[in-house]
């Protein structure tokens, strides 16, 4: 559990294998088999092996449930928290909601203080992510307001998780300045504690907030630091689960860093985003995307493609050899046709509808050829 928090995924994978394979068969009680199995599922989820992660998490919960003791509650609750994350990554929101309800019901079987600790420690961030993915921003805002009014409980790490979840709500509310203020002390504490897995999440939130403030340099610096920490351990879902804003920044980072040599890890991350887009478009969405594509002019599609790569108005003008005022008119028409209000929403909408798949591949190929 400590190694997960410190981002040592490679080391914990080896430790899990030693636990599961290094003992004589039958020498471990079921809860202790379920415990490492839960963490194995979390590592598979983070590395984007979602089918295997789901199967293993369900197996772990089943193992832990076979022993009836107060101690086994911890194992069961942990299993449900990992299962919740797997369903969130799979975009199976009804299943995620069901698992969260089961987690809450089980935690009520403990004392109030222990229940609060379990919820803040295991599911705070994922509860907020579930609300936001379901479009229930009002629930997330109410939670944040209550957090401000109530006395804070739990360990410093649990409060750290609450602060990160609060910043996520502020980003969703389009209050990036307040989010950055909230994240700064959280980053300092997480860095001092060498909780690198949490630092990666915080850096990604900072990158999105800076992007919303149109602070391109700071956004790229933040996501570059997240990439630096994540690459040795093979993090994927921490990036992909944040959606289109992070994908756009990764494209921009890849374009910047490609001149210095191969960017295999960035390529892996972007390929995971691409796979997500291809599997996430339903037939109805595909039909809607075709209609939108027909409505967008060729030039608007080119501008949309560059928006998805995080290009500024000036960079778009230079790339397409047009004046900035013309770029602004194209961007305004794109917003109108997609029914959105800003760049982040435009890229997310286009990505969800599969509008950018072919265009972004062509852009990457042109970038590779040019360099």
Short mmCIF file of C-alpha atoms in Angstrom, two decimals:
data_model
loop_
_atom_site.label_atom_id
_atom_site.label_comp_id
_atom_site.label_asym_id
_atom_site.label_seq_id
_atom_site.Cartn_x
_atom_site.Cartn_y
_atom_site.Cartn_z
CA UNK A 1 0.00 0.00 0.00
CA UNK A 2 2.88 2.33 0.83
CA UNK A 3 4.60 1.51 -2.46
CA UNK A 4 1.44 2.27 -4.44
CA UNK A 5 1.36 5.70 -2.82
CA UNK A 6 5.03 6.30 -3.59
CA UNK A 7 4.54 5.25 -7.21
CA UNK A 8 6.77 2.18 -7.12
CA UNK A 9 4.64 0.06 -9.45
CA UNK A 10 7.53 -2.06 -10.74
CA UNK A 11 8.68 -3.00 -7.24
CA UNK A 12 5.22 -3.82 -5.95
CA UNK A 13 4.59 -6.04 -9.00
CA UNK A 14 7.66 -8.09 -8.07
CA UNK A 15 6.58 -8.21 -4.41
CA UNK A 16 3.10 -9.43 -5.34
CA UNK A 17 4.58 -12.25 -7.39
CA UNK A 18 6.73 -13.28 -4.45
CA UNK A 19 3.68 -13.30 -2.19
CA UNK A 20 1.49 -15.27 -4.58
CA UNK A 21 4.08 -17.69 -5.94
CA UNK A 22 6.69 -17.91 -3.19
CA UNK A 23 4.56 -19.63 -0.57
CA UNK A 24 3.50 -23.29 -0.45
CA UNK A 25 -0.02 -23.78 -1.74
CA UNK A 26 -2.59 -23.49 1.02
CA UNK A 27 -0.27 -21.72 3.45
CA UNK A 28 -2.01 -18.34 3.08
CA UNK A 29 -5.45 -17.55 4.44
CA UNK A 30 -7.87 -16.18 1.90
CA UNK A 31 -7.87 -12.53 3.07
CA UNK A 32 -4.13 -12.38 2.61
CA UNK A 33 -4.43 -13.80 -0.88
CA UNK A 34 -7.13 -11.24 -1.67
CA UNK A 35 -5.00 -8.34 -0.40
CA UNK A 36 -2.13 -8.63 -2.92
CA UNK A 37 -4.62 -9.61 -5.61
CA UNK A 38 -6.41 -6.28 -5.10
CA UNK A 39 -3.18 -4.34 -5.62
CA UNK A 40 -2.33 -6.46 -8.65
CA UNK A 41 -5.69 -5.42 -10.13
CA UNK A 42 -4.88 -1.75 -9.47
CA UNK A 43 -1.54 -2.03 -11.28
CA UNK A 44 -3.21 -3.72 -14.26
CA UNK A 45 -5.78 -0.91 -14.33
CA UNK A 46 -3.09 1.76 -14.24
CA UNK A 47 -1.31 0.05 -17.13
CA UNK A 48 -4.53 0.06 -19.14
CA UNK A 49 -5.21 -3.69 -19.00
CA UNK A 50 -8.80 -3.04 -18.00
CA UNK A 51 -10.37 -6.43 -18.76
CA UNK A 52 -7.74 -8.27 -16.73
CA UNK A 53 -8.00 -5.68 -13.95
CA UNK A 54 -11.78 -6.10 -13.73
CA UNK A 55 -11.55 -9.89 -13.55
CA UNK A 56 -8.84 -9.79 -10.89
CA UNK A 57 -10.59 -7.14 -8.77
CA UNK A 58 -13.80 -9.17 -8.78
CA UNK A 59 -11.83 -12.29 -7.83
CA UNK A 60 -10.11 -10.40 -4.99
CA UNK A 61 -13.41 -9.17 -3.54
CA UNK A 62 -14.84 -12.69 -3.73
CA UNK A 63 -11.80 -14.10 -1.89
CA UNK A 64 -12.00 -11.51 0.87
CA UNK A 65 -15.73 -12.06 1.36
CA UNK A 66 -15.18 -15.74 2.18
CA UNK A 67 -13.76 -14.90 5.60
CA UNK A 68 -16.14 -13.41 8.17
CA UNK A 69 -14.20 -11.24 10.57
CA UNK A 70 -13.88 -7.58 11.49
CA UNK A 71 -10.39 -7.53 10.00
CA UNK A 72 -11.64 -8.74 6.65
CA UNK A 73 -13.71 -5.54 6.26
CA UNK A 74 -10.55 -3.62 5.41
CA UNK A 75 -9.72 -6.05 2.63
CA UNK A 76 -13.28 -5.99 1.28
CA UNK A 77 -13.50 -2.19 1.33
CA UNK A 78 -10.16 -1.89 -0.41
CA UNK A 79 -11.33 -4.38 -3.04
CA UNK A 80 -14.46 -2.37 -3.72
CA UNK A 81 -12.46 0.86 -3.96
CA UNK A 82 -10.20 -0.67 -6.64
CA UNK A 83 -13.24 -2.11 -8.43
CA UNK A 84 -14.73 1.41 -8.42
CA UNK A 85 -11.61 2.78 -10.12
CA UNK A 86 -11.68 0.02 -12.73
CA UNK A 87 -15.31 0.79 -13.64
CA UNK A 88 -14.52 4.51 -13.82
CA UNK A 89 -11.66 3.82 -16.21
CA UNK A 90 -13.95 1.61 -18.28
CA UNK A 91 -16.56 4.43 -18.37
CA UNK A 92 -19.11 2.03 -16.87
CA UNK A 93 -20.64 4.63 -14.60
CA UNK A 94 -23.74 2.75 -13.45
CA UNK A 95 -21.53 -0.14 -12.31
CA UNK A 96 -19.19 2.32 -10.60
CA UNK A 97 -22.13 3.89 -8.76
CA UNK A 98 -23.37 0.46 -7.65
CA UNK A 99 -19.94 -0.49 -6.30
CA UNK A 100 -19.65 2.81 -4.44
CA UNK A 101 -23.03 2.19 -2.80
CA UNK A 102 -21.88 -1.26 -1.70
CA UNK A 103 -18.68 0.27 -0.30
CA UNK A 104 -20.73 2.83 1.65
CA UNK A 105 -23.12 0.21 3.01
CA UNK A 106 -20.27 -2.03 4.19
CA UNK A 107 -18.37 0.85 5.77
CA UNK A 108 -21.47 1.67 7.85
CA UNK A 109 -20.86 -1.62 9.65
CA UNK A 110 -17.84 -0.02 11.29
CA UNK A 111 -17.71 2.86 13.77
CA UNK A 112 -18.41 6.36 12.44
CA UNK A 113 -14.77 7.44 12.78
CA UNK A 114 -13.49 4.35 10.98
CA UNK A 115 -16.16 4.73 8.29
CA UNK A 116 -15.14 8.35 7.68
CA UNK A 117 -11.49 7.31 7.54
CA UNK A 118 -12.17 4.55 5.00
CA UNK A 119 -14.19 6.84 2.77
CA UNK A 120 -11.71 9.73 2.85
CA UNK A 121 -8.76 7.41 2.38
CA UNK A 122 -10.11 5.07 -0.30
CA UNK A 123 -12.88 6.79 -2.29
CA UNK A 124 -12.87 10.59 -1.88
CA UNK A 125 -11.29 11.40 -5.25
CA UNK A 126 -13.17 8.66 -7.08
CA UNK A 127 -16.52 9.78 -5.67
CA UNK A 128 -15.87 13.26 -7.08
CA UNK A 129 -14.71 11.82 -10.40
CA UNK A 130 -17.91 9.76 -10.61
CA UNK A 131 -20.08 12.83 -10.00
CA UNK A 132 -18.22 14.82 -12.64
CA UNK A 133 -18.33 12.00 -15.21
CA UNK A 134 -22.08 11.70 -14.69
CA UNK A 135 -22.53 15.46 -15.12
CA UNK A 136 -23.56 15.88 -11.48
CA UNK A 137 -21.46 18.96 -10.78
CA UNK A 138 -23.98 20.20 -8.23
CA UNK A 139 -23.29 17.17 -6.02
CA UNK A 140 -19.55 17.80 -6.24
CA UNK A 141 -20.00 21.48 -5.39
CA UNK A 142 -22.17 20.62 -2.37
CA UNK A 143 -19.51 18.18 -1.14
CA UNK A 144 -16.82 20.87 -1.47
CA UNK A 145 -18.94 23.39 0.42
CA UNK A 146 -19.51 20.91 3.24
CA UNK A 147 -15.79 20.19 3.38
CA UNK A 148 -15.16 23.88 3.96
CA UNK A 149 -17.69 24.07 6.79
CA UNK A 150 -17.05 20.82 8.63
CA UNK A 151 -14.18 19.85 10.89
CA UNK A 152 -11.54 17.90 9.00
CA UNK A 153 -10.95 14.30 10.09
CA UNK A 154 -8.52 11.56 9.24
CA UNK A 155 -4.82 11.32 8.54
CA UNK A 156 -2.76 14.02 6.76
CA UNK A 157 -2.81 11.83 3.63
CA UNK A 158 -6.61 11.54 3.73
CA UNK A 159 -6.88 15.34 4.00
CA UNK A 160 -4.40 15.63 1.15
CA UNK A 161 -6.71 13.49 -0.99
CA UNK A 162 -9.67 15.67 -0.02
CA UNK A 163 -7.80 18.81 -1.08
CA UNK A 164 -6.93 17.26 -4.46
CA UNK A 165 -10.58 16.27 -4.95
CA UNK A 166 -11.63 19.83 -4.02
CA UNK A 167 -9.23 21.24 -6.64
CA UNK A 168 -10.75 18.89 -9.20
CA UNK A 169 -14.17 20.39 -8.45
CA UNK A 170 -12.76 23.90 -8.90
CA UNK A 171 -11.34 22.95 -12.31
CA UNK A 172 -14.75 21.58 -13.30
CA UNK A 173 -16.30 24.88 -12.15
CA UNK A 174 -13.87 26.77 -14.44
CA UNK A 175 -12.10 28.33 -11.47
CA UNK A 176 -8.50 27.44 -12.37
CA UNK A 177 -6.89 30.20 -10.28
CA UNK A 178 -8.53 28.90 -7.10
CA UNK A 179 -7.61 25.34 -8.06
CA UNK A 180 -3.94 26.29 -8.44
CA UNK A 181 -3.98 28.00 -5.05
CA UNK A 182 -5.46 24.89 -3.46
CA UNK A 183 -2.99 22.54 -5.15
CA UNK A 184 0.25 24.35 -4.26
CA UNK A 185 0.42 23.33 -0.57
CA UNK A 186 -0.89 19.87 -1.47
CA UNK A 187 1.96 19.44 -3.95
CA UNK A 188 4.49 20.54 -1.33
CA UNK A 189 3.20 18.00 1.19
CA UNK A 190 3.01 15.17 -1.33
CA UNK A 191 6.51 15.92 -2.63
CA UNK A 192 7.96 16.10 0.89
CA UNK A 193 6.33 12.74 1.65
CA UNK A 194 7.61 11.28 -1.66
CA UNK A 195 4.08 10.23 -2.58
CA UNK A 196 4.90 10.29 -6.27
CA UNK A 197 1.69 8.66 -7.43
CA UNK A 198 -0.23 11.51 -5.85
CA UNK A 199 2.25 14.07 -7.19
CA UNK A 200 1.51 12.83 -10.73
CA UNK A 201 -2.22 13.42 -10.21
CA UNK A 202 -1.60 16.88 -8.76
CA UNK A 203 0.69 17.84 -11.64
CA UNK A 204 -1.97 16.81 -14.15
CA UNK A 205 -4.57 18.91 -12.35
CA UNK A 206 -2.13 21.84 -12.35
CA UNK A 207 -1.53 21.36 -16.08
CA UNK A 208 -5.26 21.52 -16.81
CA UNK A 209 -5.71 24.59 -14.60
CA UNK A 210 -2.79 26.42 -16.27
CA UNK A 211 -4.19 25.48 -19.67
CA UNK A 212 -7.54 27.01 -18.73
CA UNK A 213 -5.68 30.18 -17.71
CA UNK A 214 -3.94 30.11 -21.13
CA UNK A 215 -0.59 29.75 -19.35
CA UNK A 216 0.94 27.45 -21.93
CA UNK A 217 4.50 27.35 -20.57
CA UNK A 218 3.36 26.51 -17.03
CA UNK A 219 0.93 23.88 -18.34
CA UNK A 220 3.66 22.15 -20.34
CA UNK A 221 6.07 22.32 -17.41
CA UNK A 222 3.51 20.67 -15.13
CA UNK A 223 2.63 17.87 -17.53
CA UNK A 224 6.30 17.35 -18.40
CA UNK A 225 7.02 16.76 -14.71
CA UNK A 226 4.12 14.29 -14.52
CA UNK A 227 5.53 12.44 -17.52
CA UNK A 228 9.01 12.37 -16.02
CA UNK A 229 7.72 10.76 -12.83
CA UNK A 230 5.31 8.39 -14.58
CA UNK A 231 7.49 6.99 -17.36
CA UNK A 232 9.76 4.66 -15.32
CA UNK A 233 6.74 2.99 -13.69
CA UNK A 234 4.51 2.77 -16.78
CA UNK A 235 1.55 4.93 -15.69
CA UNK A 236 -1.16 5.22 -18.36
CA UNK A 237 -4.66 5.55 -16.90
CA UNK A 238 -3.69 8.49 -14.67
CA UNK A 239 -3.30 10.42 -17.92
CA UNK A 240 -6.05 8.88 -20.05
CA UNK A 241 -8.73 9.21 -17.37
CA UNK A 242 -8.26 13.00 -17.38
CA UNK A 243 -9.51 13.15 -20.96
CA UNK A 244 -9.12 15.60 -23.84
CA UNK A 245 -7.32 18.48 -22.03
CA UNK A 246 -4.41 16.20 -21.09
CA UNK A 247 -4.36 14.59 -24.52
CA UNK A 248 -4.03 18.01 -26.14
CA UNK A 249 -1.16 18.94 -23.84
CA UNK A 250 0.59 15.63 -24.51
CA UNK A 251 0.39 16.29 -28.25
CA UNK A 252 1.95 19.69 -27.70
CA UNK A 253 4.63 18.22 -25.43
CA UNK A 254 5.41 15.52 -27.98
CA UNK A 255 5.76 18.13 -30.69
CA UNK A 256 8.18 20.08 -28.50
CA UNK A 257 10.25 17.11 -27.34
CA UNK A 258 10.33 15.22 -30.63
CA UNK A 259 13.20 17.39 -31.82
CA UNK A 260 15.37 15.99 -29.00
CA UNK A 261 14.90 12.38 -30.02
CA UNK A 262 12.36 9.51 -29.81
CA UNK A 263 9.36 9.98 -27.52
CA UNK A 264 8.30 6.36 -27.05
CA UNK A 265 6.48 6.89 -23.74
CA UNK A 266 4.54 9.88 -25.07
CA UNK A 267 3.68 7.80 -28.13
CA UNK A 268 2.37 5.04 -25.84
CA UNK A 269 0.20 7.48 -23.90
CA UNK A 270 -1.23 9.06 -27.05
CA UNK A 271 -1.91 5.62 -28.53
CA UNK A 272 -3.93 4.81 -25.39
CA UNK A 273 -5.98 7.97 -25.91
CA UNK A 274 -6.49 6.98 -29.54
CA UNK A 275 -7.69 3.53 -28.55
CA UNK A 276 -10.06 5.09 -26.03
CA UNK A 277 -11.60 7.28 -28.72
CA UNK A 278 -12.04 4.44 -31.19
CA UNK A 279 -13.82 2.19 -28.68
CA UNK A 280 -15.92 4.94 -27.11
CA UNK A 281 -17.88 6.16 -30.15
CA UNK A 282 -21.31 4.60 -30.45
CA UNK A 283 -23.23 4.27 -33.70
CA UNK A 284 -25.39 7.25 -32.73
CA UNK A 285 -22.31 9.31 -31.91
CA UNK A 286 -20.69 8.27 -35.17
CA UNK A 287 -23.73 9.50 -37.10
CA UNK A 288 -23.65 12.79 -35.19
CA UNK A 289 -19.92 13.10 -35.85
CA UNK A 290 -20.48 12.60 -39.58
CA UNK A 291 -23.09 15.38 -39.59
CA UNK A 292 -20.76 17.71 -37.70
CA UNK A 293 -17.88 16.87 -39.98
CA UNK A 294 -20.04 17.74 -42.97
CA UNK A 295 -20.93 21.07 -41.32
CA UNK A 296 -17.31 21.98 -40.50
CA UNK A 297 -15.34 23.34 -43.44
CA UNK A 298 -11.99 21.85 -44.40
CA UNK A 299 -10.21 24.84 -42.90
CA UNK A 300 -12.22 24.57 -39.67
CA UNK A 301 -11.26 20.91 -39.41
CA UNK A 302 -7.61 21.92 -39.77
CA UNK A 303 -7.99 24.52 -37.03
CA UNK A 304 -9.79 21.99 -34.81
CA UNK A 305 -6.96 19.53 -35.33
CA UNK A 306 -4.41 22.12 -34.20
CA UNK A 307 -6.57 23.07 -31.21
CA UNK A 308 -6.48 19.42 -30.16
CA UNK A 309 -2.69 19.57 -30.23
CA UNK A 310 -2.73 22.53 -27.84
CA UNK A 311 -1.65 25.11 -30.43
CA UNK A 312 -2.15 28.79 -29.64
CA UNK A 313 -3.87 31.19 -32.05
CA UNK A 314 -0.46 32.47 -33.14
CA UNK A 315 0.84 28.94 -33.79
CA UNK A 316 -2.30 28.08 -35.77
CA UNK A 317 -1.87 31.23 -37.86
CA UNK A 318 1.76 30.37 -38.57
CA UNK A 319 0.99 26.74 -39.39
CA UNK A 320 -1.87 27.58 -41.78
CA UNK A 321 -0.30 30.83 -43.08
CA UNK A 322 -3.28 32.99 -42.16
CA UNK A 323 -3.72 36.04 -39.92
CA UNK A 324 -4.71 35.71 -36.26
CA UNK A 325 -8.06 37.45 -36.77
CA UNK A 326 -8.98 34.77 -39.28
CA UNK A 327 -7.99 32.09 -36.78
CA UNK A 328 -10.24 33.69 -34.17
CA UNK A 329 -13.19 33.68 -36.58
CA UNK A 330 -12.62 29.99 -37.37
CA UNK A 331 -12.40 29.13 -33.66
CA UNK A 332 -15.60 31.05 -32.92
CA UNK A 333 -17.47 29.20 -35.68
CA UNK A 334 -16.13 25.86 -34.42
CA UNK A 335 -17.41 26.63 -30.93
CA UNK A 336 -20.81 27.53 -32.34
CA UNK A 337 -21.11 24.41 -34.49
CA UNK A 338 -19.99 22.08 -31.70
CA UNK A 339 -22.19 23.85 -29.15
CA UNK A 340 -19.32 24.60 -26.76
CA UNK A 341 -17.86 27.68 -25.08
CA UNK A 342 -14.11 27.12 -24.92
CA UNK A 343 -11.18 25.17 -26.36
CA UNK A 344 -11.20 22.45 -23.73
CA UNK A 345 -14.87 21.71 -24.35
CA UNK A 346 -14.36 21.80 -28.13
CA UNK A 347 -11.52 19.28 -28.04
CA UNK A 348 -13.39 17.03 -25.61
CA UNK A 349 -16.52 17.10 -27.77
CA UNK A 350 -14.59 16.44 -30.97
CA UNK A 351 -12.58 13.66 -29.36
CA UNK A 352 -15.64 11.94 -27.89
CA UNK A 353 -17.31 12.02 -31.31
CA UNK A 354 -14.25 10.65 -33.06
CA UNK A 355 -13.86 13.74 -35.25
CA UNK A 356 -10.13 13.99 -34.73
CA UNK A 357 -8.85 10.45 -35.11
CA UNK A 358 -7.72 10.58 -38.73
CA UNK A 359 -6.68 14.20 -38.58
CA UNK A 360 -4.43 13.71 -35.56
CA UNK A 361 -2.74 10.69 -37.10
CA UNK A 362 -2.00 12.71 -40.21
CA UNK A 363 -0.65 15.53 -38.06
CA UNK A 364 1.65 13.15 -36.19
CA UNK A 365 2.90 11.70 -39.48
CA UNK A 366 3.63 15.20 -40.83
CA UNK A 367 5.46 16.02 -37.59
CA UNK A 368 7.54 12.84 -37.86
CA UNK A 369 8.41 13.50 -41.50
CA UNK A 370 9.37 17.10 -40.82
CA UNK A 371 11.72 16.12 -38.03
#
